[in-house]
Short mmCIF file of C-alpha atoms in Angstrom, two decimals:
data_model
loop_
_atom_site.label_atom_id
_atom_site.label_comp_id
_atom_site.label_asym_id
_atom_site.label_seq_id
_atom_site.Cartn_x
_atom_site.Cartn_y
_atom_site.Cartn_z
CA MET A 1 -43.51 212.34 -52.49
CA VAL A 2 -41.63 209.12 -52.91
CA LEU A 3 -38.05 209.27 -54.27
CA ARG A 4 -35.47 206.54 -54.34
CA ALA A 5 -31.76 207.07 -54.95
CA PRO A 6 -29.48 204.18 -55.98
CA SER A 7 -26.01 203.93 -54.46
CA SER A 8 -24.43 203.78 -57.89
CA SER A 9 -25.76 207.15 -59.11
CA PRO A 10 -26.06 210.66 -57.69
CA LEU A 11 -29.36 211.05 -59.46
CA PHE A 12 -32.85 210.00 -58.39
CA VAL A 13 -34.24 207.32 -60.68
CA ALA A 14 -37.65 205.92 -61.28
CA GLU A 15 -39.83 204.57 -64.05
CA LEU A 16 -39.93 207.12 -66.87
CA HIS A 17 -43.19 207.50 -68.80
CA LEU A 18 -41.98 209.25 -71.97
CA PRO A 19 -42.45 208.94 -75.77
CA GLU A 20 -40.46 206.23 -77.46
CA GLY A 21 -36.89 207.19 -78.01
CA VAL A 22 -36.47 209.46 -74.98
CA SER A 23 -33.90 208.47 -72.48
CA GLY A 24 -32.20 210.02 -69.41
CA THR A 25 -32.05 209.66 -65.66
CA ALA A 26 -35.23 211.09 -64.10
CA PHE A 27 -37.66 210.65 -61.25
CA THR A 28 -41.41 210.67 -61.30
CA GLN A 29 -44.01 212.46 -59.26
CA ARG A 30 -47.45 210.81 -59.38
CA VAL A 31 -49.84 213.51 -58.30
CA LEU A 32 -52.03 214.00 -61.35
CA PRO A 33 -55.69 212.71 -61.21
CA GLN A 34 -55.45 209.99 -63.84
CA PRO A 35 -53.20 206.96 -63.28
CA HIS A 36 -51.64 207.29 -66.74
CA GLU A 37 -50.55 210.88 -66.18
CA THR A 38 -47.12 210.89 -64.53
CA LEU A 39 -44.97 213.95 -64.17
CA CYS A 40 -41.35 213.05 -64.78
CA PHE A 41 -38.44 215.05 -63.45
CA TRP A 42 -34.72 214.81 -63.04
CA GLY A 43 -33.05 215.78 -59.74
CA ARG A 44 -30.03 215.37 -57.55
CA GLN A 45 -29.73 214.49 -53.92
CA HIS A 46 -29.51 217.32 -51.46
CA GLN A 47 -27.94 216.47 -48.13
CA THR A 48 -27.00 218.46 -45.05
CA GLN A 49 -23.56 218.39 -43.51
CA LYS A 50 -24.87 215.77 -41.06
CA GLY A 51 -25.90 213.52 -43.95
CA ARG A 52 -29.67 214.02 -43.54
CA PHE A 53 -31.85 214.91 -46.43
CA ASP A 54 -33.02 218.50 -46.66
CA LEU A 55 -36.67 219.42 -45.99
CA TRP A 56 -38.46 220.67 -49.01
CA ALA A 57 -40.49 223.71 -48.10
CA GLY A 58 -41.89 224.29 -51.57
CA LEU A 59 -41.44 222.89 -55.09
CA LEU A 60 -42.73 223.69 -58.57
CA LEU A 61 -42.11 221.18 -61.34
CA LEU A 62 -42.79 221.57 -65.04
CA THR A 63 -42.16 219.10 -67.81
CA GLY A 64 -42.63 219.68 -71.57
CA LEU A 65 -42.75 216.62 -73.93
CA PHE A 66 -42.09 217.48 -77.56
CA ALA A 67 -42.86 214.42 -79.72
CA ASN A 68 -42.24 216.27 -82.98
CA ILE A 69 -41.96 219.76 -84.45
CA SER A 70 -45.71 220.35 -84.25
CA SER A 71 -46.39 218.72 -80.90
CA ALA A 72 -45.95 219.77 -77.27
CA GLU A 73 -47.48 218.51 -74.04
CA VAL A 74 -46.82 220.43 -70.76
CA SER A 75 -47.49 219.16 -67.28
CA SER A 76 -46.87 221.09 -64.01
CA VAL A 77 -47.42 220.61 -60.29
CA ALA A 78 -46.72 222.76 -57.20
CA LEU A 79 -46.13 221.23 -53.76
CA VAL A 80 -45.63 222.63 -50.25
CA GLY A 81 -43.79 220.07 -48.19
CA ASP A 82 -45.06 216.78 -49.55
CA ILE A 83 -48.59 218.10 -50.21
CA PRO A 84 -49.75 218.76 -53.82
CA VAL A 85 -51.22 222.28 -54.01
CA PHE A 86 -52.24 222.52 -57.65
CA THR A 87 -51.59 220.82 -61.03
CA LEU A 88 -51.70 222.00 -64.62
CA ASP A 89 -53.91 219.91 -66.90
CA PRO A 90 -51.76 219.13 -70.00
CA ALA A 91 -54.87 218.82 -72.18
CA ASN A 92 -56.13 222.43 -71.80
CA TRP A 93 -53.77 224.09 -69.37
CA SER A 94 -56.51 224.53 -66.76
CA ILE A 95 -55.51 224.61 -63.07
CA HIS A 96 -56.65 221.88 -60.73
CA PHE A 97 -56.60 223.05 -57.06
CA HIS A 98 -56.19 220.16 -54.64
CA TRP A 99 -57.70 221.97 -51.74
CA PRO A 100 -60.69 224.38 -51.47
CA TRP A 101 -58.66 226.88 -49.46
CA VAL A 102 -56.04 227.01 -52.22
CA ARG A 103 -58.74 227.97 -54.72
CA GLN A 104 -60.03 230.60 -52.34
CA ALA A 105 -56.58 232.08 -51.74
CA ALA A 106 -55.92 232.28 -55.48
CA ALA A 107 -59.20 234.00 -56.05
CA GLU A 108 -58.55 236.59 -53.38
CA GLY A 109 -54.97 237.34 -54.55
CA ASP A 110 -53.21 237.77 -57.88
CA GLY A 111 -53.63 234.09 -58.81
CA GLU A 112 -55.65 234.82 -61.96
CA LYS A 113 -53.13 237.38 -63.21
CA ILE A 114 -50.18 235.15 -62.41
CA MET A 115 -51.77 232.12 -64.19
CA SER A 116 -52.63 234.23 -67.21
CA GLN A 117 -48.97 235.37 -67.53
CA TYR A 118 -47.96 231.76 -66.83
CA LYS A 119 -49.81 230.53 -69.87
CA ILE A 120 -48.26 233.24 -72.02
CA GLY A 121 -44.89 232.05 -70.79
CA LEU A 122 -45.76 228.42 -71.71
CA ARG A 123 -46.56 229.43 -75.26
CA ASN A 124 -43.24 231.36 -75.48
CA MET A 125 -41.38 228.37 -74.07
CA ILE A 126 -42.88 225.97 -76.59
CA ARG A 127 -42.03 228.20 -79.53
CA PHE A 128 -38.53 228.77 -78.15
CA VAL A 129 -37.84 225.08 -77.67
CA HIS A 130 -38.82 224.29 -81.23
CA GLU A 131 -36.68 227.17 -82.56
CA THR A 132 -33.73 225.95 -80.43
CA ALA A 133 -34.16 222.43 -81.64
CA GLN A 134 -34.04 223.57 -85.27
CA GLN A 135 -31.00 225.84 -84.76
CA THR A 136 -29.00 223.16 -82.96
CA LYS A 137 -30.29 220.30 -85.12
CA GLN A 138 -31.76 218.35 -82.19
CA HIS A 139 -33.68 215.14 -82.81
CA TYR A 140 -37.26 214.60 -81.60
CA PRO A 141 -38.71 213.58 -79.20
CA LEU A 142 -37.37 216.12 -76.68
CA VAL A 143 -37.95 216.59 -72.94
CA VAL A 144 -37.53 220.07 -71.34
CA GLN A 145 -38.01 220.56 -67.63
CA PHE A 146 -38.00 223.37 -65.03
CA ARG A 147 -37.68 222.94 -61.29
CA ALA A 148 -38.13 225.84 -58.88
CA GLY A 149 -38.69 226.18 -55.16
CA CYS A 150 -37.09 226.39 -51.77
CA VAL A 151 -35.11 224.06 -49.49
CA LEU A 152 -35.64 224.45 -45.79
CA TYR A 153 -32.62 223.19 -43.79
CA PRO A 154 -32.76 221.89 -40.21
CA ASN A 155 -31.04 225.10 -38.97
CA GLU A 156 -34.00 227.11 -40.42
CA THR A 157 -31.98 228.62 -43.24
CA ARG A 158 -33.53 228.62 -46.68
CA HIS A 159 -32.20 228.28 -50.19
CA ALA A 160 -34.32 229.24 -53.25
CA PHE A 161 -33.40 227.58 -56.56
CA LEU A 162 -34.48 227.63 -60.22
CA ASN A 163 -33.02 225.00 -62.63
CA ALA A 164 -33.70 223.91 -66.19
CA GLY A 165 -33.05 220.53 -67.77
CA TRP A 166 -32.88 219.18 -71.30
CA GLY A 167 -33.18 215.50 -72.12
CA GLY A 168 -32.85 214.47 -68.44
CA ARG A 169 -29.67 216.42 -67.83
CA ASP A 170 -28.88 219.75 -66.06
CA LEU A 171 -28.99 222.49 -68.70
CA MET A 172 -28.72 225.78 -66.78
CA ALA A 173 -29.43 227.36 -63.44
CA PHE A 174 -30.50 230.84 -62.33
CA GLU A 175 -27.75 232.41 -60.20
CA VAL A 176 -29.51 234.58 -57.63
CA ASP A 177 -26.38 236.67 -56.78
CA LYS A 178 -25.67 237.42 -60.44
CA GLN A 179 -29.32 237.73 -61.46
CA ARG A 180 -28.68 235.76 -64.63
CA TRP A 181 -28.79 232.21 -66.07
CA GLU A 182 -25.60 230.15 -66.25
CA ALA A 183 -25.06 227.09 -68.42
CA ARG A 184 -24.55 223.81 -66.50
CA GLN A 185 -23.07 221.86 -69.47
CA THR A 186 -20.71 222.67 -72.28
CA SER A 187 -23.03 222.21 -75.25
CA GLN A 188 -24.39 224.28 -78.10
CA VAL A 189 -27.88 223.99 -76.65
CA ALA A 190 -26.82 225.22 -73.18
CA GLU A 191 -24.92 228.18 -74.56
CA LEU A 192 -27.66 229.19 -76.95
CA VAL A 193 -30.48 228.84 -74.43
CA SER A 194 -28.73 230.67 -71.52
CA LYS A 195 -27.69 233.61 -73.76
CA SER A 196 -31.15 233.87 -75.28
CA ILE A 197 -33.06 233.82 -72.05
CA ASN A 198 -30.77 236.38 -70.45
CA ARG A 199 -31.31 238.61 -73.49
CA GLN A 200 -34.97 238.09 -74.41
CA LYS A 201 -37.67 239.19 -72.01
CA SER A 202 -40.41 237.40 -74.07
CA VAL A 203 -38.78 234.07 -73.45
CA GLY A 204 -38.18 234.71 -69.78
CA VAL A 205 -41.75 235.60 -68.98
CA LEU A 206 -42.51 232.00 -68.03
CA LEU A 207 -39.67 232.15 -65.48
CA ASP A 208 -40.66 235.60 -64.20
CA TYR A 209 -44.27 234.73 -63.53
CA ALA A 210 -44.06 231.09 -62.61
CA PRO A 211 -41.15 229.66 -60.64
CA LEU A 212 -39.70 232.95 -59.44
CA GLY A 213 -43.11 234.40 -58.76
CA LEU A 214 -44.22 231.38 -56.79
CA SER A 215 -40.98 230.64 -54.96
CA PRO A 216 -41.27 233.30 -52.25
CA PRO A 217 -44.61 231.98 -50.94
CA LEU A 218 -43.30 228.43 -51.02
CA CYS A 219 -40.25 229.53 -49.03
CA SER A 220 -42.13 231.47 -46.40
CA HIS A 221 -43.54 228.53 -44.35
CA SER A 222 -41.82 228.83 -40.97
CA PRO A 223 -41.79 226.11 -38.28
CA GLU A 224 -45.16 225.82 -36.43
CA LEU A 225 -45.50 224.79 -32.78
CA PRO A 226 -47.44 221.59 -32.08
CA VAL A 227 -50.58 221.72 -29.92
CA ALA A 228 -51.11 218.47 -27.93
CA THR A 229 -54.10 217.26 -25.89
CA VAL A 230 -54.49 214.04 -23.84
CA PHE A 231 -57.81 212.32 -23.29
CA ALA A 232 -59.14 208.78 -22.66
CA HIS A 233 -61.59 206.25 -24.01
CA THR A 234 -62.98 203.34 -22.01
CA PRO A 235 -63.92 200.58 -24.42
CA SER A 236 -64.35 198.09 -21.53
CA LEU A 237 -64.17 198.00 -17.75
CA ASP A 238 -60.75 196.41 -17.77
CA GLN A 239 -59.18 198.63 -20.46
CA LEU A 240 -58.38 202.35 -20.72
CA LEU A 241 -57.16 203.93 -23.98
CA LEU A 242 -55.00 206.97 -23.43
CA VAL A 243 -54.99 209.19 -26.56
CA CYS A 244 -52.37 211.88 -27.28
CA HIS A 245 -53.48 214.04 -30.22
CA VAL A 246 -50.86 216.38 -31.66
CA THR A 247 -51.74 218.87 -34.40
CA GLY A 248 -50.71 222.14 -36.03
CA PHE A 249 -47.03 221.36 -36.36
CA TYR A 250 -44.64 222.07 -39.27
CA PRO A 251 -42.38 220.72 -40.71
CA ARG A 252 -43.55 217.13 -40.86
CA PRO A 253 -40.85 215.24 -38.77
CA ILE A 254 -41.93 214.82 -35.14
CA SER A 255 -41.48 212.46 -32.19
CA VAL A 256 -44.40 211.53 -29.99
CA ALA A 257 -43.87 209.05 -27.15
CA TRP A 258 -45.60 207.85 -24.01
CA LEU A 259 -43.71 207.86 -20.67
CA ARG A 260 -44.72 205.42 -17.90
CA ASP A 261 -43.30 206.59 -14.55
CA GLY A 262 -40.79 208.65 -16.49
CA GLN A 263 -39.65 205.81 -18.76
CA GLU A 264 -40.48 205.67 -22.49
CA VAL A 265 -42.99 202.95 -23.34
CA PRO A 266 -41.39 200.65 -25.95
CA PRO A 267 -43.19 199.63 -29.16
CA GLY A 268 -45.64 196.79 -28.63
CA PRO A 269 -49.28 195.69 -28.96
CA ALA A 270 -50.46 198.23 -26.39
CA LEU A 271 -48.98 201.19 -28.30
CA ASN A 272 -50.51 202.38 -31.56
CA THR A 273 -49.33 205.60 -33.33
CA SER A 274 -51.04 206.76 -36.44
CA THR A 275 -49.35 208.01 -39.64
CA ILE A 276 -48.71 211.70 -39.95
CA LEU A 277 -51.57 213.36 -41.82
CA PRO A 278 -51.87 216.79 -43.42
CA ASN A 279 -54.13 219.58 -42.20
CA ALA A 280 -55.85 222.01 -44.54
CA ASP A 281 -53.40 224.83 -43.53
CA LEU A 282 -50.36 222.67 -44.60
CA THR A 283 -49.49 221.77 -41.00
CA TYR A 284 -49.68 218.14 -39.79
CA GLN A 285 -51.33 215.99 -37.14
CA LEU A 286 -51.14 212.58 -35.63
CA ARG A 287 -52.27 210.64 -32.59
CA SER A 288 -50.67 208.10 -30.33
CA VAL A 289 -52.92 205.63 -28.37
CA LEU A 290 -51.69 203.63 -25.36
CA ALA A 291 -53.83 200.78 -23.88
CA VAL A 292 -53.50 200.54 -20.09
CA VAL A 293 -55.31 198.91 -17.14
CA PRO A 294 -57.50 201.38 -15.23
CA HIS A 295 -56.14 202.45 -11.85
CA ASP A 296 -52.85 200.53 -12.34
CA GLY A 297 -50.96 202.99 -10.12
CA HIS A 298 -48.64 204.27 -12.82
CA SER A 299 -48.25 207.87 -14.06
CA TYR A 300 -48.43 208.50 -17.82
CA VAL A 301 -47.11 211.49 -19.79
CA CYS A 302 -47.21 212.21 -23.52
CA ARG A 303 -43.93 213.65 -24.70
CA VAL A 304 -43.63 215.63 -27.96
CA ARG A 305 -40.39 216.67 -29.60
CA HIS A 306 -40.34 218.90 -32.71
CA GLN A 307 -38.05 221.30 -34.52
CA SER A 308 -40.19 224.27 -33.47
CA LEU A 309 -39.61 223.45 -29.79
CA GLY A 310 -35.83 223.62 -30.04
CA THR A 311 -34.14 221.50 -27.36
CA ARG A 312 -37.22 221.42 -25.18
CA SER A 313 -39.95 218.85 -25.03
CA LEU A 314 -43.72 219.28 -24.67
CA LEU A 315 -44.96 217.13 -21.76
CA ILE A 316 -48.69 216.50 -21.24
CA PRO A 317 -49.56 214.42 -18.17
CA TRP A 318 -52.57 212.18 -17.66
CA GLY A 319 -54.37 211.32 -14.45
CA ARG A 320 -52.52 213.57 -12.00
CA CYS A 321 -54.92 216.55 -12.04
CA HIS A 322 -58.49 217.67 -12.56
CA PRO A 323 -59.46 218.54 -16.13
CA TRP A 324 -59.35 222.28 -15.60
CA GLU A 325 -55.89 222.01 -13.88
CA CYS A 326 -54.58 219.91 -16.72
CA GLY A 327 -55.78 222.46 -19.17
CA ALA A 328 -53.94 225.25 -17.36
CA GLY A 329 -50.85 223.09 -17.17
CA LEU A 330 -51.03 222.39 -20.94
CA LEU A 331 -51.20 226.10 -21.69
CA LEU A 332 -48.27 226.77 -19.33
CA LEU A 333 -46.21 224.01 -20.99
CA VAL A 334 -47.01 225.25 -24.46
CA ALA A 335 -46.12 228.82 -23.52
CA THR A 336 -42.83 227.76 -21.89
CA ALA A 337 -41.87 225.60 -24.89
CA SER A 338 -42.80 228.32 -27.29
CA ALA A 339 -40.67 230.93 -25.52
CA GLY A 340 -37.74 228.56 -25.20
CA GLY A 341 -38.02 227.45 -28.81
CA PHE A 342 -38.16 231.03 -30.03
CA TRP A 343 -35.09 232.06 -27.93
CA TRP A 344 -33.22 228.96 -29.14
CA TRP A 345 -33.95 229.57 -32.83
CA LYS A 346 -32.94 233.25 -32.58
CA HIS A 347 -29.64 232.58 -30.75
CA ARG A 348 -28.42 229.33 -32.36
#
């Protein structure tokens, strides 16, 4: 998910693919199958006290484009981390699952019931938007958006949110403590919409069965410990490739480095680290490869640092033990790091 924030504005901005006449600050999420289908959304920066961006645990975005009083096109996408989970086809409201295991999970759970209620909510939303536009004398085309999900902070606390936008601006937000919608602008539209949704169950069904119904699963992804292995390839007699493969970790940020005689190997031609790739279970993996000369007399260790390990590091040595001894050492290191990480997160 690529977002860019200009220094002159607190809003994310990007190219906006909307009908002629629609304006507003927004950002785009290009996750739909066809290149011309771009889901547009407005949003503000979220930063921690240390100035770092928050980690998105889960996000559901919905955009409705209303070209005229008889037209409406709705697009929606759900993400966990930066991985698209499913999208809503604006042509027929069918669900496209991006991963086979997501389809299986939906079939085994209440996915069909939730999606059925979701579509009922979409119809109610479309009718409600047209009625609101007529009552408040709004001009077409119109853009209505919903954003729901969960923010996972570095200290492992979570914050669920549910916001609505109109024409690229904040319209209202659901206050969890009050269990009601509150207007986010002083306008006739904001006042009318917030009062109506708080009062009318038929209008709120979209919000009951979609963002609020999907937010808890999106918020439930806890940090996962990395599992690391070290092995070697010998492409030639004078070269040895040491490979450190790290997988199963969440969230995405991670540090993997090679230590030569206890000192970190700096970036260079001999060091090649892959990009971080997603696994099917929403965890991540990567590998770091270091080219060395066989029997050079140095000791090599792969060091892994990750949020789930707390203040500890996972250290996997190469060349100082027999394979079965290294395996036992790896298990011991993982167990030690796991226990330390668990204690640290519980007592921080």
